[in-house]
Structures are given as C-alpha cells and as structure tokens.
XYZ file of C-alpha atoms in Angstrom:
98
model
C 54.596 92.942 -72.018
C 52.345 89.922 -72.374
C 49.122 89.212 -70.531
C 47.739 85.824 -69.681
C 44.653 85.015 -67.707
C 44.648 81.744 -65.800
C 41.547 81.843 -63.592
C 42.243 79.498 -60.678
C 38.554 79.197 -59.894
C 37.977 77.338 -63.207
C 41.092 75.135 -63.178
C 41.641 72.057 -61.012
C 44.852 72.006 -58.943
C 46.846 69.823 -61.377
C 45.884 71.959 -64.373
C 46.690 75.161 -62.491
C 50.107 73.830 -61.457
C 50.862 72.764 -65.049
C 49.771 76.184 -66.320
C 52.040 77.972 -63.833
C 55.022 75.809 -64.850
C 54.279 76.482 -68.526
C 54.027 80.232 -67.953
C 57.316 80.093 -66.035
C 59.025 78.307 -68.939
C 57.756 80.913 -71.414
C 58.832 84.000 -69.486
C 62.162 85.597 -70.239
C 64.647 85.762 -67.365
C 63.564 88.653 -65.154
C 59.989 88.470 -66.464
C 57.161 88.882 -63.972
C 53.838 87.260 -63.275
C 51.091 88.814 -61.178
C 48.418 86.390 -60.018
C 45.078 87.808 -58.899
C 43.125 85.959 -56.228
C 39.576 86.666 -55.145
C 39.523 87.190 -51.421
C 37.415 84.667 -49.521
C 34.560 86.349 -47.649
C 35.319 86.803 -43.932
C 31.891 85.565 -42.846
C 32.237 81.768 -42.384
C 29.058 80.735 -44.208
C 29.780 83.037 -47.162
C 33.355 81.714 -47.298
C 32.134 78.114 -47.290
C 29.615 78.820 -50.069
C 32.338 80.548 -52.113
C 34.681 77.555 -51.684
C 31.877 75.130 -52.565
C 30.995 77.032 -55.748
C 34.654 77.053 -56.794
C 35.055 73.328 -56.106
C 31.819 72.485 -57.945
C 33.112 74.449 -60.936
C 36.192 72.222 -60.907
C 38.423 75.041 -59.737
C 41.125 75.577 -57.164
C 40.452 77.526 -53.983
C 43.518 79.704 -53.424
C 44.520 82.118 -50.740
C 47.641 84.260 -50.992
C 49.787 81.830 -48.978
C 48.784 78.886 -51.189
C 49.485 80.971 -54.300
C 52.977 81.819 -53.003
C 53.628 78.106 -52.384
C 52.389 77.044 -55.842
C 54.343 79.772 -57.645
C 57.549 78.857 -55.815
C 56.966 75.172 -56.648
C 56.562 76.159 -60.323
C 60.059 77.662 -60.266
C 59.319 81.340 -59.695
C 61.553 83.454 -57.439
C 60.959 86.589 -55.384
C 57.374 85.442 -54.787
C 55.422 87.776 -52.526
C 51.969 89.138 -51.899
C 51.542 92.736 -53.038
C 50.726 95.059 -50.143
C 47.075 96.035 -50.534
C 46.248 99.706 -51.034
C 42.725 99.192 -52.375
C 39.294 98.178 -51.073
C 38.318 95.594 -53.715
C 38.230 91.953 -52.509
C 41.270 91.061 -54.607
C 44.744 89.991 -53.543
C 47.752 90.022 -55.844
C 50.821 87.811 -55.699
C 53.885 88.855 -57.683
C 56.616 86.476 -58.878
C 59.727 86.728 -61.043
C 61.305 84.256 -63.447
C 65.082 83.753 -63.261
C-alpha cells in the first residue's frame, strides 16, 4: 500500500487535475485512491470565508460531486463518495484504477 497526500486546498485546479492523472498512471490495475475533502461549513458566511481562504491560498474548492467528476476525468473507475459514518467534517471519495 502506498500513501500520497495531494491537498486540494493548496493546489490550483490545473495542478490538481495533473496530479490526479499522474497518480492514476502510477497505480497498478485494481489499485485504489481515497480522496479526503474538507466539508464546507453549512452556514453561508462561514462557507464563503472558507472558499475565499482556499482560493487566496491558490487552492481548489472541492465538494464530493466535483471530486467524483475530476477523478472520473482523470481516468478512474468505480468513483463514489464513501457513506459517512463519522461526525468529523470530512468527506471521502473512493476511486479505482483499471
């Protein structure tokens, strides 16, 4: 098992997409990737501040649906959000390489 951390909140969209394609090319067939995404606060002002801080850091604001789209575009299959069974403000998206 290998671990790789690609924090979306520090990588602009183009860099993040390139990183996902690179990770996909390095995984063995059947290998998996789990992408963690910080959940945007439900309160509108807090959510806007969170998005602004991410954008000012040069990062990519991702929700689970956007992550699924980007992973599929990078060539991953069986892309899906993991059903949450925890309270932490973290969402996980799982994908498999063919």
